[in-house]
Amino acid sequence: MGQPKTRHPDTGPHRHGCFGRYLCRIGREPSSGCHHCSDSFEDTALHTIQVCSAWDEERRALVASIGLDLSLSAVVQAMVGGQPGWDAVASFYEAVMSTKEAAERERERAAPLISRRNKRTRRWTTHDLQPP
């Protein structure tokens, strides 16, 4: 069908991207909660698409194009069902993920340097392979 590629090919509904649940699991966030709404929901792709109040405006445009069913299967069906559905999902995705990524970068910049260092995995060197 020749759909345009998005700026975020590795962080779609099937990937982890900037979702709190994933960032918490890998140790980059202390909790899996959503940073974008006042609710204490776990930040997942479904939370983002279906209920996060931060994306109400973007969600209204998506619903106007693909309908009220925002389940993963309905969103995928809309994407493969034709260019209008693909464009609507891509537009929602671009707007939301750009904002989420910018917010994540800002949180990382604001975090104390020591906490950022502790979250990184140390690289192995040849010194690590030598006997004591």
PDB file of C-alpha atoms in Angstrom:
ATOM      1  CA  MET A   1       0.000   0.000   0.000  1.00  0.00           C
ATOM      2  CA  GLY A   2       3.038   2.263   0.360  1.00  0.00           C
ATOM      3  CA  GLN A   3       2.280   3.994   3.655  1.00  0.00           C
ATOM      4  CA  PRO A   4       4.713   6.717   4.681  1.00  0.00           C
ATOM      5  CA  LYS A   5       7.155   5.781   7.392  1.00  0.00           C
ATOM      6  CA  THR A   6       6.778   7.561  10.706  1.00  0.00           C
ATOM      7  CA  ARG A   7       9.628   9.209  12.577  1.00  0.00           C
ATOM      8  CA  HIS A   8       9.386   6.538  15.265  1.00  0.00           C
ATOM      9  CA  PRO A   9       9.579   3.164  13.516  1.00  0.00           C
ATOM     10  CA  ASP A  10      10.650   1.275  16.647  1.00  0.00           C
ATOM     11  CA  THR A  11       8.134   2.647  19.115  1.00  0.00           C
ATOM     12  CA  GLY A  12       4.717   1.892  17.635  1.00  0.00           C
ATOM     13  CA  PRO A  13       1.845   0.182  19.418  1.00  0.00           C
ATOM     14  CA  HIS A  14       3.841  -3.062  19.379  1.00  0.00           C
ATOM     15  CA  ARG A  15       7.027  -1.547  20.882  1.00  0.00           C
ATOM     16  CA  HIS A  16       7.914   0.016  24.221  1.00  0.00           C
ATOM     17  CA  GLY A  17       9.114   3.532  23.339  1.00  0.00           C
ATOM     18  CA  CYS A  18       8.532   6.059  26.101  1.00  0.00           C
ATOM     19  CA  PHE A  19       5.906   4.102  28.010  1.00  0.00           C
ATOM     20  CA  GLY A  20       6.316   4.164  31.788  1.00  0.00           C
ATOM     21  CA  ARG A  21       5.762   0.444  32.239  1.00  0.00           C
ATOM     22  CA  TYR A  22       8.738  -0.372  30.029  1.00  0.00           C
ATOM     23  CA  LEU A  23      10.960   2.415  31.385  1.00  0.00           C
ATOM     24  CA  CYS A  24      10.295   1.217  34.928  1.00  0.00           C
ATOM     25  CA  ARG A  25      11.008  -2.384  33.984  1.00  0.00           C
ATOM     26  CA  ILE A  26      14.440  -1.467  32.578  1.00  0.00           C
ATOM     27  CA  GLY A  27      15.266   0.785  35.544  1.00  0.00           C
ATOM     28  CA  ARG A  28      15.026   4.182  33.845  1.00  0.00           C
ATOM     29  CA  GLU A  29      11.958   5.282  35.822  1.00  0.00           C
ATOM     30  CA  PRO A  30      11.107   4.663  39.493  1.00  0.00           C
ATOM     31  CA  SER A  31       7.460   3.863  38.733  1.00  0.00           C
ATOM     32  CA  SER A  32       5.333   2.770  35.791  1.00  0.00           C
ATOM     33  CA  GLY A  33       2.792   5.569  36.215  1.00  0.00           C
ATOM     34  CA  CYS A  34       1.840   8.000  33.493  1.00  0.00           C
ATOM     35  CA  HIS A  35       3.611  11.373  33.647  1.00  0.00           C
ATOM     36  CA  HIS A  36       1.036  13.033  31.415  1.00  0.00           C
ATOM     37  CA  CYS A  37      -2.243  12.668  33.301  1.00  0.00           C
ATOM     38  CA  SER A  38      -3.267  13.165  36.918  1.00  0.00           C
ATOM     39  CA  ASP A  39      -4.523   9.606  37.222  1.00  0.00           C
ATOM     40  CA  SER A  40      -2.215   6.964  38.637  1.00  0.00           C
ATOM     41  CA  PHE A  41      -2.636   4.634  35.663  1.00  0.00           C
ATOM     42  CA  GLU A  42       0.212   2.502  34.450  1.00  0.00           C
ATOM     43  CA  ASP A  43       1.621   4.111  31.307  1.00  0.00           C
ATOM     44  CA  THR A  44       1.138   1.636  28.460  1.00  0.00           C
ATOM     45  CA  ALA A  45       0.268   1.917  24.774  1.00  0.00           C
ATOM     46  CA  LEU A  46      -3.374   1.078  25.532  1.00  0.00           C
ATOM     47  CA  HIS A  47      -3.546   3.669  28.325  1.00  0.00           C
ATOM     48  CA  THR A  48      -2.142   6.246  25.923  1.00  0.00           C
ATOM     49  CA  ILE A  49      -4.513   5.401  23.069  1.00  0.00           C
ATOM     50  CA  GLN A  50      -7.684   4.788  25.073  1.00  0.00           C
ATOM     51  CA  VAL A  51      -7.830   6.835  28.287  1.00  0.00           C
ATOM     52  CA  CYS A  52      -4.946   9.214  29.040  1.00  0.00           C
ATOM     53  CA  SER A  53      -6.527  12.646  29.442  1.00  0.00           C
ATOM     54  CA  ALA A  54      -3.392  14.362  28.127  1.00  0.00           C
ATOM     55  CA  TRP A  55      -4.212  13.118  24.627  1.00  0.00           C
ATOM     56  CA  ASP A  56      -7.965  13.904  24.539  1.00  0.00           C
ATOM     57  CA  GLU A  57      -7.670  16.334  21.623  1.00  0.00           C
ATOM     58  CA  GLU A  58      -5.561  13.960  19.545  1.00  0.00           C
ATOM     59  CA  ARG A  59      -7.890  11.068  20.474  1.00  0.00           C
ATOM     60  CA  ARG A  60     -10.973  13.027  19.309  1.00  0.00           C
ATOM     61  CA  ALA A  61      -9.399  13.426  15.868  1.00  0.00           C
ATOM     62  CA  LEU A  62      -8.514   9.718  15.807  1.00  0.00           C
ATOM     63  CA  VAL A  63     -12.044   8.658  16.831  1.00  0.00           C
ATOM     64  CA  ALA A  64     -13.562  10.973  14.211  1.00  0.00           C
ATOM     65  CA  SER A  65     -11.579   9.128  11.577  1.00  0.00           C
ATOM     66  CA  ILE A  66     -11.567   5.474  12.700  1.00  0.00           C
ATOM     67  CA  GLY A  67     -14.513   5.215  15.112  1.00  0.00           C
ATOM     68  CA  LEU A  68     -14.999   4.709  18.847  1.00  0.00           C
ATOM     69  CA  ASP A  69     -13.332   1.290  19.103  1.00  0.00           C
ATOM     70  CA  LEU A  70      -9.727   1.982  20.107  1.00  0.00           C
ATOM     71  CA  SER A  71      -8.787  -1.600  20.915  1.00  0.00           C
ATOM     72  CA  LEU A  72      -5.478  -2.720  19.484  1.00  0.00           C
ATOM     73  CA  SER A  73      -7.192  -4.926  16.893  1.00  0.00           C
ATOM     74  CA  ALA A  74      -9.479  -2.066  15.753  1.00  0.00           C
ATOM     75  CA  VAL A  75      -6.559   0.354  15.443  1.00  0.00           C
ATOM     76  CA  VAL A  76      -4.552  -2.164  13.408  1.00  0.00           C
ATOM     77  CA  GLN A  77      -7.626  -2.850  11.226  1.00  0.00           C
ATOM     78  CA  ALA A  78      -8.008   0.889  10.603  1.00  0.00           C
ATOM     79  CA  MET A  79      -4.344   1.125   9.616  1.00  0.00           C
ATOM     80  CA  VAL A  80      -4.499  -1.718   7.103  1.00  0.00           C
ATOM     81  CA  GLY A  81      -7.992  -0.798   5.921  1.00  0.00           C
ATOM     82  CA  GLY A  82      -6.937   2.188   3.865  1.00  0.00           C
ATOM     83  CA  GLN A  83      -4.935   5.369   3.652  1.00  0.00           C
ATOM     84  CA  PRO A  84      -7.365   7.518   5.711  1.00  0.00           C
ATOM     85  CA  GLY A  85      -7.139   5.113   8.656  1.00  0.00           C
ATOM     86  CA  TRP A  86      -3.378   4.835   8.306  1.00  0.00           C
ATOM     87  CA  ASP A  87      -3.022   8.620   8.210  1.00  0.00           C
ATOM     88  CA  ALA A  88      -5.250   9.107  11.278  1.00  0.00           C
ATOM     89  CA  VAL A  89      -3.308   6.603  13.391  1.00  0.00           C
ATOM     90  CA  ALA A  90       0.039   7.964  12.151  1.00  0.00           C
ATOM     91  CA  SER A  91      -1.019  11.521  13.007  1.00  0.00           C
ATOM     92  CA  PHE A  92      -2.084  10.515  16.533  1.00  0.00           C
ATOM     93  CA  TYR A  93       1.095   8.533  16.979  1.00  0.00           C
ATOM     94  CA  GLU A  94       3.416  11.291  15.768  1.00  0.00           C
ATOM     95  CA  ALA A  95       1.814  13.953  17.965  1.00  0.00           C
ATOM     96  CA  VAL A  96       1.743  11.825  21.100  1.00  0.00           C
ATOM     97  CA  MET A  97       5.142  10.143  20.778  1.00  0.00           C
ATOM     98  CA  SER A  98       6.925  13.401  19.937  1.00  0.00           C
ATOM     99  CA  THR A  99       5.518  14.948  23.116  1.00  0.00           C
ATOM    100  CA  LYS A 100       6.251  11.862  25.243  1.00  0.00           C
ATOM    101  CA  GLU A 101       9.842  11.675  23.961  1.00  0.00           C
ATOM    102  CA  ALA A 102      10.433  15.384  24.612  1.00  0.00           C
ATOM    103  CA  ALA A 103       9.083  14.995  28.154  1.00  0.00           C
ATOM    104  CA  GLU A 104      11.312  11.965  28.757  1.00  0.00           C
ATOM    105  CA  ARG A 105      14.388  13.884  27.566  1.00  0.00           C
ATOM    106  CA  GLU A 106      13.471  16.766  29.873  1.00  0.00           C
ATOM    107  CA  ARG A 107      13.093  14.419  32.866  1.00  0.00           C
ATOM    108  CA  GLU A 108      16.488  12.900  32.067  1.00  0.00           C
ATOM    109  CA  ARG A 109      18.103  16.369  31.883  1.00  0.00           C
ATOM    110  CA  ALA A 110      16.480  17.389  35.157  1.00  0.00           C
ATOM    111  CA  ALA A 111      17.571  14.229  36.988  1.00  0.00           C
ATOM    112  CA  PRO A 112      20.732  14.528  39.057  1.00  0.00           C
ATOM    113  CA  LEU A 113      23.790  13.273  37.192  1.00  0.00           C
ATOM    114  CA  ILE A 114      24.486  10.598  39.797  1.00  0.00           C
ATOM    115  CA  SER A 115      21.063   8.985  39.354  1.00  0.00           C
ATOM    116  CA  ARG A 116      21.483   8.958  35.574  1.00  0.00           C
ATOM    117  CA  ARG A 117      24.883   7.284  35.942  1.00  0.00           C
ATOM    118  CA  ASN A 118      23.456   4.585  38.179  1.00  0.00           C
ATOM    119  CA  LYS A 119      20.808   3.706  35.599  1.00  0.00           C
ATOM    120  CA  ARG A 120      23.318   2.955  32.877  1.00  0.00           C
ATOM    121  CA  THR A 121      24.774  -0.479  32.482  1.00  0.00           C
ATOM    122  CA  ARG A 122      28.554  -0.627  32.808  1.00  0.00           C
ATOM    123  CA  ARG A 123      30.357  -1.824  29.701  1.00  0.00           C
ATOM    124  CA  TRP A 124      32.657  -4.813  29.915  1.00  0.00           C
ATOM    125  CA  THR A 125      36.354  -4.294  29.251  1.00  0.00           C
ATOM    126  CA  THR A 126      39.237  -6.709  28.721  1.00  0.00           C
ATOM    127  CA  HIS A 127      40.310  -5.905  32.297  1.00  0.00           C
ATOM    128  CA  ASP A 128      37.115  -7.615  33.510  1.00  0.00           C
ATOM    129  CA  LEU A 129      38.205 -10.847  31.840  1.00  0.00           C
ATOM    130  CA  GLN A 130      41.563 -11.110  33.610  1.00  0.00           C
ATOM    131  CA  PRO A 131      41.911 -13.372  36.664  1.00  0.00           C
ATOM    132  CA  PRO A 132      42.115 -11.653  40.078  1.00  0.00           C
TER     133      PRO A 132
END
